[in-house]
Short mmCIF file of C-alpha atoms in Angstrom, two decimals:
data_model
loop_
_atom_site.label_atom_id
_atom_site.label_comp_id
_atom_site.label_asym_id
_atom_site.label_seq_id
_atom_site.Cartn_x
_atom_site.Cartn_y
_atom_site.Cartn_z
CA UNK I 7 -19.30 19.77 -13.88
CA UNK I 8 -19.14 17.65 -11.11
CA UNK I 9 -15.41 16.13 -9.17
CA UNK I 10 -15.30 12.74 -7.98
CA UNK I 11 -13.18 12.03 -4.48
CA UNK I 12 -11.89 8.95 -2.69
CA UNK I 13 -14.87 7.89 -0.44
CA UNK I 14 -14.62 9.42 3.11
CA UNK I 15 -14.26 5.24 3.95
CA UNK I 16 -11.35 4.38 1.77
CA UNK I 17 -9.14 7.83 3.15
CA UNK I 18 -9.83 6.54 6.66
CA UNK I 19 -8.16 3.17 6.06
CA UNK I 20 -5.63 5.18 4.51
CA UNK I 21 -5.97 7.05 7.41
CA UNK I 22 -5.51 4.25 10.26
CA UNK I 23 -1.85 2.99 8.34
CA UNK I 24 -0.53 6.04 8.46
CA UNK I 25 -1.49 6.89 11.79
CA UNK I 26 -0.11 3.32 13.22
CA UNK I 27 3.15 4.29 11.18
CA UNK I 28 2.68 1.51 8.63
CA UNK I 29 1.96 4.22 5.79
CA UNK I 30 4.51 6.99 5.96
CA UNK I 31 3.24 10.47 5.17
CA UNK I 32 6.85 12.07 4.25
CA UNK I 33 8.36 11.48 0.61
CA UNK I 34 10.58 8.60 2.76
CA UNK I 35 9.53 6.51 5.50
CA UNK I 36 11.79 6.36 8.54
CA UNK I 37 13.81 3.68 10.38
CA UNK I 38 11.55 2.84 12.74
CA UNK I 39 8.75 2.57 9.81
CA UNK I 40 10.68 0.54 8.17
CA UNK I 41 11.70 -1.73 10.76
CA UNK I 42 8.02 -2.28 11.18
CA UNK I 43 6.57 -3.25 7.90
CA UNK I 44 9.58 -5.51 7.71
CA UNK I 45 8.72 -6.95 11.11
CA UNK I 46 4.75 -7.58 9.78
CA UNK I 47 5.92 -9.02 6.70
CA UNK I 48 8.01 -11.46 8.56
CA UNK I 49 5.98 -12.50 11.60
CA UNK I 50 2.89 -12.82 9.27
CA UNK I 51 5.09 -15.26 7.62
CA UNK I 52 5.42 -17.93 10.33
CA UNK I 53 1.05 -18.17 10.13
CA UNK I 54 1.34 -20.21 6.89
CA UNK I 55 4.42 -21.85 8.25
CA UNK I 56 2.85 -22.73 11.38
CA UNK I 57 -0.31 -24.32 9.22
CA UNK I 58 1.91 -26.06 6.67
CA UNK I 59 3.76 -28.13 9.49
CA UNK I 60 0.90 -28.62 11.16
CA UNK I 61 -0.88 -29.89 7.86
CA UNK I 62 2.43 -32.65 7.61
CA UNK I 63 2.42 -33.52 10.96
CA UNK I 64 -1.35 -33.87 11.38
CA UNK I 65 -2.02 -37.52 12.44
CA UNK I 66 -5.32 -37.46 10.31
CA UNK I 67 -6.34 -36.61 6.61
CA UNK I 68 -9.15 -34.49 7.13
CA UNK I 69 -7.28 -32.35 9.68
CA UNK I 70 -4.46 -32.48 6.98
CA UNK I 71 -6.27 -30.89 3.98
CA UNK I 72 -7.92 -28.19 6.48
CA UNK I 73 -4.31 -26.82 7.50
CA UNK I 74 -3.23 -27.31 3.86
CA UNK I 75 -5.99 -25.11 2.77
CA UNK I 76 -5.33 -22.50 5.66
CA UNK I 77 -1.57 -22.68 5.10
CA UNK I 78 -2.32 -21.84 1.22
CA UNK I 79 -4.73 -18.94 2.10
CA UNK I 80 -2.28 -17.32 4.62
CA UNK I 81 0.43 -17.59 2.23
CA UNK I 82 -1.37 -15.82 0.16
CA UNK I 83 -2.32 -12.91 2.61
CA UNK I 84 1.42 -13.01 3.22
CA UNK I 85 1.96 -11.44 -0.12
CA UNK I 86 -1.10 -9.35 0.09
CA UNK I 87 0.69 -7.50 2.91
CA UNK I 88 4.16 -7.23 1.48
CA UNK I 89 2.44 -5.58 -1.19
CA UNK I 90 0.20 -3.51 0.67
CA UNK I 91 3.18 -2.22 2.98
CA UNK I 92 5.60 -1.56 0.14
CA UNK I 93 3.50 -0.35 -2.59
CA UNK I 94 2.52 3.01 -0.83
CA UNK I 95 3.16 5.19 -3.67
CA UNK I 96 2.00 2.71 -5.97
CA UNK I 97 -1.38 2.31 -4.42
CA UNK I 98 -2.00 6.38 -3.82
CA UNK I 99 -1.30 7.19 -7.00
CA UNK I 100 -3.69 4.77 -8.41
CA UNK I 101 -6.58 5.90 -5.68
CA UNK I 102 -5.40 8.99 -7.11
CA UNK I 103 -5.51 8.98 -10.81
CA UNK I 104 -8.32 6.28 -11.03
CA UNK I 105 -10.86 7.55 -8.78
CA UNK I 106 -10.43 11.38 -9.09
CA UNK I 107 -12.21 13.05 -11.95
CA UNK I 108 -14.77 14.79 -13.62
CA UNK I 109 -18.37 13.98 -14.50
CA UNK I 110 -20.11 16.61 -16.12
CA UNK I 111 -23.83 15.09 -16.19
CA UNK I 112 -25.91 15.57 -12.61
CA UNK I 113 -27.30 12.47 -13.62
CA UNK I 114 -24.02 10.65 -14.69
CA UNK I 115 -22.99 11.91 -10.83
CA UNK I 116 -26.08 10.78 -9.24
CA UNK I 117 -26.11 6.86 -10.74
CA UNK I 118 -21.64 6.85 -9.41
CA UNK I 119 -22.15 7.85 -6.26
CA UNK I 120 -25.29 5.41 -5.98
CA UNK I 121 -22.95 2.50 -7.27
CA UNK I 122 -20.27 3.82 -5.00
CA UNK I 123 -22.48 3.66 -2.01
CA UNK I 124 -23.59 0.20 -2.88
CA UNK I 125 -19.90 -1.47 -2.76
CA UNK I 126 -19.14 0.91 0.45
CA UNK I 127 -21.94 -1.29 1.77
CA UNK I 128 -20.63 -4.61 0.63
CA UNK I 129 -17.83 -3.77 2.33
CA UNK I 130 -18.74 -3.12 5.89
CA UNK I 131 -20.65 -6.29 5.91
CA UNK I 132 -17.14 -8.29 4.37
CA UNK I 133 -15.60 -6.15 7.45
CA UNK I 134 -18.11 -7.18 9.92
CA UNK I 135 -18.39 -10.94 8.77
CA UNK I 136 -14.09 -10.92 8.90
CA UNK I 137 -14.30 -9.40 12.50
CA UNK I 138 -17.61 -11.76 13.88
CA UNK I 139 -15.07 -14.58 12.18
CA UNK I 140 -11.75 -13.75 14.07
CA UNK I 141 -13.55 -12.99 17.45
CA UNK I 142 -14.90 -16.55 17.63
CA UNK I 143 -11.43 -18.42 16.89
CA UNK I 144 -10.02 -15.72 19.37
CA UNK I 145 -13.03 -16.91 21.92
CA UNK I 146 -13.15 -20.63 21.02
CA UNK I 147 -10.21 -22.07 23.40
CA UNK I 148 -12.17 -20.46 26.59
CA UNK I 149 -15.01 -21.82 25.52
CA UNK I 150 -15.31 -25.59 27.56
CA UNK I 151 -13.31 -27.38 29.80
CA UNK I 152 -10.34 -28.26 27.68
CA UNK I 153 -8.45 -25.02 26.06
CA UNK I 154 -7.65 -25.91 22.77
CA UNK I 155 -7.74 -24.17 19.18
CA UNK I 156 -9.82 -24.31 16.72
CA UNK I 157 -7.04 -25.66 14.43
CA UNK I 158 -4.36 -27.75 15.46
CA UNK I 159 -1.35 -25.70 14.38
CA UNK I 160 2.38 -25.93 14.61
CA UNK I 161 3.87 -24.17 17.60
CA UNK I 162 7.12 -24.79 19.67
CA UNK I 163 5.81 -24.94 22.70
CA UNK I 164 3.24 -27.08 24.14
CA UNK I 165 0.41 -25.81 24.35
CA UNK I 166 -1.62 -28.23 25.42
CA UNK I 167 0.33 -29.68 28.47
CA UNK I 168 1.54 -25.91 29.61
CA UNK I 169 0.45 -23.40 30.20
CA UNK I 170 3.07 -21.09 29.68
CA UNK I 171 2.84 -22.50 26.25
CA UNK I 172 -0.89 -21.90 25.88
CA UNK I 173 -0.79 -18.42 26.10
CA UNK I 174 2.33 -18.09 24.39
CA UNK I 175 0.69 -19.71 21.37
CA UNK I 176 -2.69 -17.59 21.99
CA UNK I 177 -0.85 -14.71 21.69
CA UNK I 178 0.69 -15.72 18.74
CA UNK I 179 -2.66 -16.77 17.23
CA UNK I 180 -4.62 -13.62 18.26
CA UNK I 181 -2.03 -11.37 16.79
CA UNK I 182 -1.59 -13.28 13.63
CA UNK I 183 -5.72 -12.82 13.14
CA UNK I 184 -4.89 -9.00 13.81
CA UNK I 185 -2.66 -8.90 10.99
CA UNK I 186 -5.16 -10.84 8.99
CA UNK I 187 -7.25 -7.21 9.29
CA UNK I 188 -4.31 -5.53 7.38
CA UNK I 189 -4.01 -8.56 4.62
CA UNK I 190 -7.69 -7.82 4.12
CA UNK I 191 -7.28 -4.35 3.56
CA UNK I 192 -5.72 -4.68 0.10
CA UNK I 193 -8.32 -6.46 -1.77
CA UNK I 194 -11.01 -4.20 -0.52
CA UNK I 195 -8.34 -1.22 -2.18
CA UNK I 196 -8.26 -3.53 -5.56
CA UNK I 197 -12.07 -4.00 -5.30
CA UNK I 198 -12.58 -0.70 -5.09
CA UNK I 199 -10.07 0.34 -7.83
CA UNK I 200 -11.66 -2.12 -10.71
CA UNK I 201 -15.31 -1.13 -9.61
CA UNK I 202 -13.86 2.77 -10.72
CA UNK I 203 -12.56 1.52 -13.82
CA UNK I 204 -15.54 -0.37 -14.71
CA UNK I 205 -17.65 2.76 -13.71
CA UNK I 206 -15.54 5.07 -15.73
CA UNK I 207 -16.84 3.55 -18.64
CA UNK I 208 -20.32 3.11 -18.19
CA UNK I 209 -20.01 7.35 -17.47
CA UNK I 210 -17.73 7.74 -20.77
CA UNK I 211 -20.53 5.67 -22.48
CA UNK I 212 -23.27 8.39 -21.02
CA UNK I 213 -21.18 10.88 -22.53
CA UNK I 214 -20.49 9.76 -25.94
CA UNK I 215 -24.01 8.92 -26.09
CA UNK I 216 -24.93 12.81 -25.49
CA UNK I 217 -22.32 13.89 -27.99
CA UNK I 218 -22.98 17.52 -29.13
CA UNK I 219 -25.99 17.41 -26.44
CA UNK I 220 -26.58 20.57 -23.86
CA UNK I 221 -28.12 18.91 -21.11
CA UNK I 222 -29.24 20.23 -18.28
CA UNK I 223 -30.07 24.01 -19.31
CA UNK I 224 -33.38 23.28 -20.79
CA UNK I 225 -33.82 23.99 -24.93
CA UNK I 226 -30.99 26.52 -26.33
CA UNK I 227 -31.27 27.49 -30.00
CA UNK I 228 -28.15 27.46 -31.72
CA UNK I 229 -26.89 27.64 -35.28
CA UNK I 230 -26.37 23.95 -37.13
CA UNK I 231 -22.83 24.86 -37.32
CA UNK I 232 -22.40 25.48 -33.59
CA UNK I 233 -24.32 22.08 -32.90
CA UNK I 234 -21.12 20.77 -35.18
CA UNK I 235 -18.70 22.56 -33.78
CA UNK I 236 -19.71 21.53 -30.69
CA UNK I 237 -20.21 17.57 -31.32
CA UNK I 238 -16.48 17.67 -32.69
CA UNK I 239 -15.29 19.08 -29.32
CA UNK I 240 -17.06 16.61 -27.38
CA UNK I 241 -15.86 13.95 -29.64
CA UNK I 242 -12.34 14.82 -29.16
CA UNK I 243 -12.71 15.15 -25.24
CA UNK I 244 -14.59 11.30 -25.46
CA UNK I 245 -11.46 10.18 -27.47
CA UNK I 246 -8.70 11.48 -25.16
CA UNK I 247 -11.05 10.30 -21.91
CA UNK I 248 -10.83 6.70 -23.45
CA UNK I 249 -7.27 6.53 -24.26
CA UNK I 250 -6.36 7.73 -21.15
CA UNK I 251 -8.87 5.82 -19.36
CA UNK I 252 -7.00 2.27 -21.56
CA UNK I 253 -4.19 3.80 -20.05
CA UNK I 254 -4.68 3.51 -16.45
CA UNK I 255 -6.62 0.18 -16.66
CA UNK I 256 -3.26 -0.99 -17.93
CA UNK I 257 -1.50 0.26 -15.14
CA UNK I 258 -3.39 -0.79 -13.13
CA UNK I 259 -3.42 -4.17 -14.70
CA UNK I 260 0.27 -4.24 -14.50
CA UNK I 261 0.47 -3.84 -11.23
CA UNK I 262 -1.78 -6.32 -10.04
CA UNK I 263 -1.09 -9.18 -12.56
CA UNK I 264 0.93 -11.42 -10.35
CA UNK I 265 -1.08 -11.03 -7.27
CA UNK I 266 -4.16 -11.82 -9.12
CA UNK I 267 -2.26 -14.92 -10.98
CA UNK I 268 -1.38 -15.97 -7.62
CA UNK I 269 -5.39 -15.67 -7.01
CA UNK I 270 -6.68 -17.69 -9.32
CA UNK I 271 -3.97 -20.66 -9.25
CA UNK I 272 -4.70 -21.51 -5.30
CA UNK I 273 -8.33 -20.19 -5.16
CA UNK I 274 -9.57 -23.92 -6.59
CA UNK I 275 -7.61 -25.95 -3.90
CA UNK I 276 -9.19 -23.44 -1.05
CA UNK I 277 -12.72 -23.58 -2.35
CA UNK I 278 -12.07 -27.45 -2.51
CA UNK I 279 -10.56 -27.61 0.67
CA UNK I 280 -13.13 -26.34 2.39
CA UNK I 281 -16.12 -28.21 0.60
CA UNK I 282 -14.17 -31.16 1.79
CA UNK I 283 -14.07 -30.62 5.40
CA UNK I 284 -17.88 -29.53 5.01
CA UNK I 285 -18.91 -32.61 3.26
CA UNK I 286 -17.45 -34.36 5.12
CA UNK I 287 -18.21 -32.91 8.78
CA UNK I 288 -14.47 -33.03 9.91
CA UNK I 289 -15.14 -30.57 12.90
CA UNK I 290 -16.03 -31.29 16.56
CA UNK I 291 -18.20 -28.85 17.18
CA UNK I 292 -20.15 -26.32 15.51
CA UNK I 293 -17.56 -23.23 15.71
CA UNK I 294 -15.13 -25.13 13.63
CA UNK I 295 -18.08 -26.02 10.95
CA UNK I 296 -18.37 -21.78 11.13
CA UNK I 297 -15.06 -21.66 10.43
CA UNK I 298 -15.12 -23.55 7.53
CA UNK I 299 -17.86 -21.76 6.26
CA UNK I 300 -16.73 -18.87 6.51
CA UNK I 301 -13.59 -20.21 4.79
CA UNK I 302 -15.49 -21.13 1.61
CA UNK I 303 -17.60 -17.79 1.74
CA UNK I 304 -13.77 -15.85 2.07
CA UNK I 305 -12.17 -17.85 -1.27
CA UNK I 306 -15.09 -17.72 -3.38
CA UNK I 307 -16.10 -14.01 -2.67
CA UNK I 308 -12.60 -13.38 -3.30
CA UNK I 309 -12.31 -15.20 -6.70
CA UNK I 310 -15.95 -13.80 -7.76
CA UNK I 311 -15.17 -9.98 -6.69
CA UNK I 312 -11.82 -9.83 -8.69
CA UNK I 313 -13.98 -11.78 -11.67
CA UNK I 314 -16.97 -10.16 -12.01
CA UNK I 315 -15.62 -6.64 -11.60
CA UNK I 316 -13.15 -7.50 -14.45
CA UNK I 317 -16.20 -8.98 -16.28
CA UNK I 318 -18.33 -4.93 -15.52
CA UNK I 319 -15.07 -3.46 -17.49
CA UNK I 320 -14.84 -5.86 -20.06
CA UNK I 321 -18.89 -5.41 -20.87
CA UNK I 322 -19.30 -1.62 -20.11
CA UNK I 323 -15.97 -1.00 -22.68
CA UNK I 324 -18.01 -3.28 -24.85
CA UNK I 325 -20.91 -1.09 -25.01
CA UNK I 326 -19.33 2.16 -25.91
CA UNK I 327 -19.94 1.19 -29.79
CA UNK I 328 -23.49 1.05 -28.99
CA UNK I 329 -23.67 4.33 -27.28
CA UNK I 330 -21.38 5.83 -30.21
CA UNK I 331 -24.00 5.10 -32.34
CA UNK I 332 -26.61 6.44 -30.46
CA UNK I 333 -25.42 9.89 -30.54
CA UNK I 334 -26.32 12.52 -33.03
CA UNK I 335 -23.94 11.37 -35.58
CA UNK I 336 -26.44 12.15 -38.58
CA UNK I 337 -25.59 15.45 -40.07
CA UNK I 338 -22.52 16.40 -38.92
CA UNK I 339 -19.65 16.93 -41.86
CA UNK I 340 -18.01 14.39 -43.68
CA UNK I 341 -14.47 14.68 -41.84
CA UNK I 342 -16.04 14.40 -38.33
CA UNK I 343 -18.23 11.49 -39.35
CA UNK I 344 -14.57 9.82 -40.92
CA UNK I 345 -13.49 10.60 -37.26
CA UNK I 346 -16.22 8.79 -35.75
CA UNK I 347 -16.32 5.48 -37.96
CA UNK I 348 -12.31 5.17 -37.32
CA UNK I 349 -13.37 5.59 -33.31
CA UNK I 350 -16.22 3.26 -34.01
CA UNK I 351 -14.02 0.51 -35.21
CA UNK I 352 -11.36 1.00 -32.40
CA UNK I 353 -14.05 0.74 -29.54
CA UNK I 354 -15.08 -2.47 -31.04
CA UNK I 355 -11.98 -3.62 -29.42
CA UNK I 356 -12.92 -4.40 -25.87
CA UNK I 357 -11.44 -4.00 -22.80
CA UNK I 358 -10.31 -7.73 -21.28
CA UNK I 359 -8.35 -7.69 -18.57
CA UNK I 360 -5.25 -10.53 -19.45
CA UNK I 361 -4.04 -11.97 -16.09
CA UNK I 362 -0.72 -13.62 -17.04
CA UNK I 363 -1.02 -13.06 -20.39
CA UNK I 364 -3.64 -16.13 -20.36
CA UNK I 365 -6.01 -16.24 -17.99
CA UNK I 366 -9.29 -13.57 -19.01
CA UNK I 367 -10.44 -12.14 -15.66
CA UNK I 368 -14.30 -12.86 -16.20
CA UNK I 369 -17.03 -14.61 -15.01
CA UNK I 370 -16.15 -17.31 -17.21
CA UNK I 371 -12.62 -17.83 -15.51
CA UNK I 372 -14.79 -17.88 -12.14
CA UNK I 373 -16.52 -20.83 -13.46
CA UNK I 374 -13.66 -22.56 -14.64
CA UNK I 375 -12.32 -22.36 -11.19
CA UNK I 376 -15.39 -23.84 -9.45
CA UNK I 377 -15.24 -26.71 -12.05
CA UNK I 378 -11.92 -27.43 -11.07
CA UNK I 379 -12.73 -27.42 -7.57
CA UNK I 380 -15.11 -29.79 -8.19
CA UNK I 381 -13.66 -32.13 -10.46
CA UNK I 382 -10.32 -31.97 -7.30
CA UNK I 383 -13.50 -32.30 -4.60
CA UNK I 384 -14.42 -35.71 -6.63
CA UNK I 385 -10.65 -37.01 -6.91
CA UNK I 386 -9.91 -36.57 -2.62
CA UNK I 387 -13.75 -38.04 -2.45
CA UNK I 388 -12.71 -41.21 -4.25
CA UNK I 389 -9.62 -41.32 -1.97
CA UNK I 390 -11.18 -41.06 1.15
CA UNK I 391 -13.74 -44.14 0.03
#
């Protein structure tokens, strides 16, 4: 038997917002904890205000549709960290229920952690692509003669004239891409969540499929009726481990429905967004056309993460009939095989994660999205000629 943990990475970005007092360890945060996640949630709040003014006041259309798209995504991230700095208990007890438990095949254990290992990767290179990406807008005004931003945002000073108001406003900026870090930290949290659900039933899958199997112990002769007796325990412990499994999916469904809702209705006018500036080669200079990029690669690995790992639970809950039937079903008594037929039939009911009681999150929702980019891309194309 073998006990799963929260990877060593996940516990030290737990780790970090507890120690800079925006977690609280105690059963109830104190004053001055509270005082600062409201003070986060607020001041990350004038970013997309800063980029939606800037967006009406812009004197051109390109530069226009850029802040529009950067006001939308920083909206967006505002939510991300009200919900990141409020849900504490929420999110722990998730981490906690969905990512802590037992797999009792060395093999089972082996193929998690190797999965495991594989998103841990994905991560640090989202991490290091985020950082690379904030350190060259942070950079950009030094770079050249003339300090100025890589986006012309809203801010009450002049900052172009002053320069008082410069570095007023490049504080502002820099610290605003600083909280960006924490808004980032959720969805690598709700990555990580889904892959463990989606997991979770590829190892229940492993297990039903060795139903009434001792593996691992070489060849052990037993009577037929202890094989039974045996195949009916594990049956029961399979049917428990996938209503309770439904269970937490559900949970953790609920609790990420509107935030994922919110996802999928502004992801197409990002992605579209930034093909238009990159179509149409609204920068000055080549850090702005890495901005953009990195804009599109941020929305669409966004939208396809949340997608496709909704798609692994939808297909690896799929696949539990399959591995039903491949167990040693043949022989056992008539009352257990009654049992198995009736679990049969309900496992034929996948898994689909409902986002807004519409809205399937799967790959096929991901291509919807992109169509509707597209088809949007097309309509601002024919505006512009």
């Amino acid at each position: 038997m073998n006990s799963t943990q929260v990877h060593k990475v996940i516990n030290q970005i737990i780790s970090f917002c507890r120690r800079i007092g925006l977690w609280h360890g105690e059963d109830t945060p104190t004053a001055t904890q509270l005082g600062l996640k409201s003070f986060c949630c607020i001041y990350y709040l004038f970013y997309p205000i800063s980029f939606a003014i800037g967006a009406i006041t812009s004197e051109t259309v390109d530069e226009s549709v850029f802040l529009a798209e950067l006001s939308i995504v920083t909206a967006v991230l505002t939510v991300k960290i009200s919900i990141l700095l409020w849900n504490q208990k929420s999110i722990t007890r998730l981490l906690d229920r969905v990512c802590v438990f037992s797999i009792r095949n060395d093999e089972d254990f082996a193929f998690f952690n190797e999965k495991v290992e594989r998103f841990i990767k994905f991560v640090n290179v989202f991490a290091c692509g985020t950082i690379v990406g904030s350190l060259g807008c942070s950079i950009f005004p030094f770079i050249g003669k003339k300090k100025a931003f890589v986006m012309d945002f809203a801010f009450p000073l002049d900052s172009r004239n002053n320069e008082i108001g410069f570095w007023m406003a490049y504080i502002f900026f820099t610290s605003e891409n600083v909280l960006t870090f924490l808004a980032l930290t959720l969805p690598v949290l709700i990555w990580y969540l889904l892959l463990h659900c989606s997991l979770r039933y590829k190892i229940l899958g492993m297990e039903i499929r060795n139903l009434g199997r001792i593996t691992g112990v070489g060849k052990v002769k037993m009577s037929e009726k202890a094989q039974q007796t045996i195949f009916y325990r594990d049956s029961v412990a399979s049917i428990k481990a996938h209503l309770h499994l439904r269970e937490l999916i559900d949970e953790l469904e609920s609790f990420l429905s509107t935030l994922f809702l919110l996802q999928l209705a502004t992801s197409g006018l990002c992605i579209c967004g930034s093909i238009y500036c990159l179509a149409f080669d609204v920068s000055d200079n080549t850090v702005e056309r890495i901005v953009h990029v990195y804009s599109l690669f941020y929305s669409i690995a966004e939208l396809f993460m949340i997608t496709y790992l909704g798609n692994e639970i939808l297909l690896s809950s799929s696949h539990l009939t399959y591995s039903l039937f491949e167990s040693e079903w043949i022989g056992q008594p008539l009352s257990t095989i009654k049992c198995i037929i009736i679990f049969g039939e309900y496992l034929k009911q996948s898994h689909e994660l409902l986002i807004g009681k519409l809205y399937p999150l799967t790959l096929e929702t991901f291509t919807r999205i992109l169509n509707s980019s597209y088809s949007l891309f097309n309509i601002l194309k024919n505006t512009k000629q």
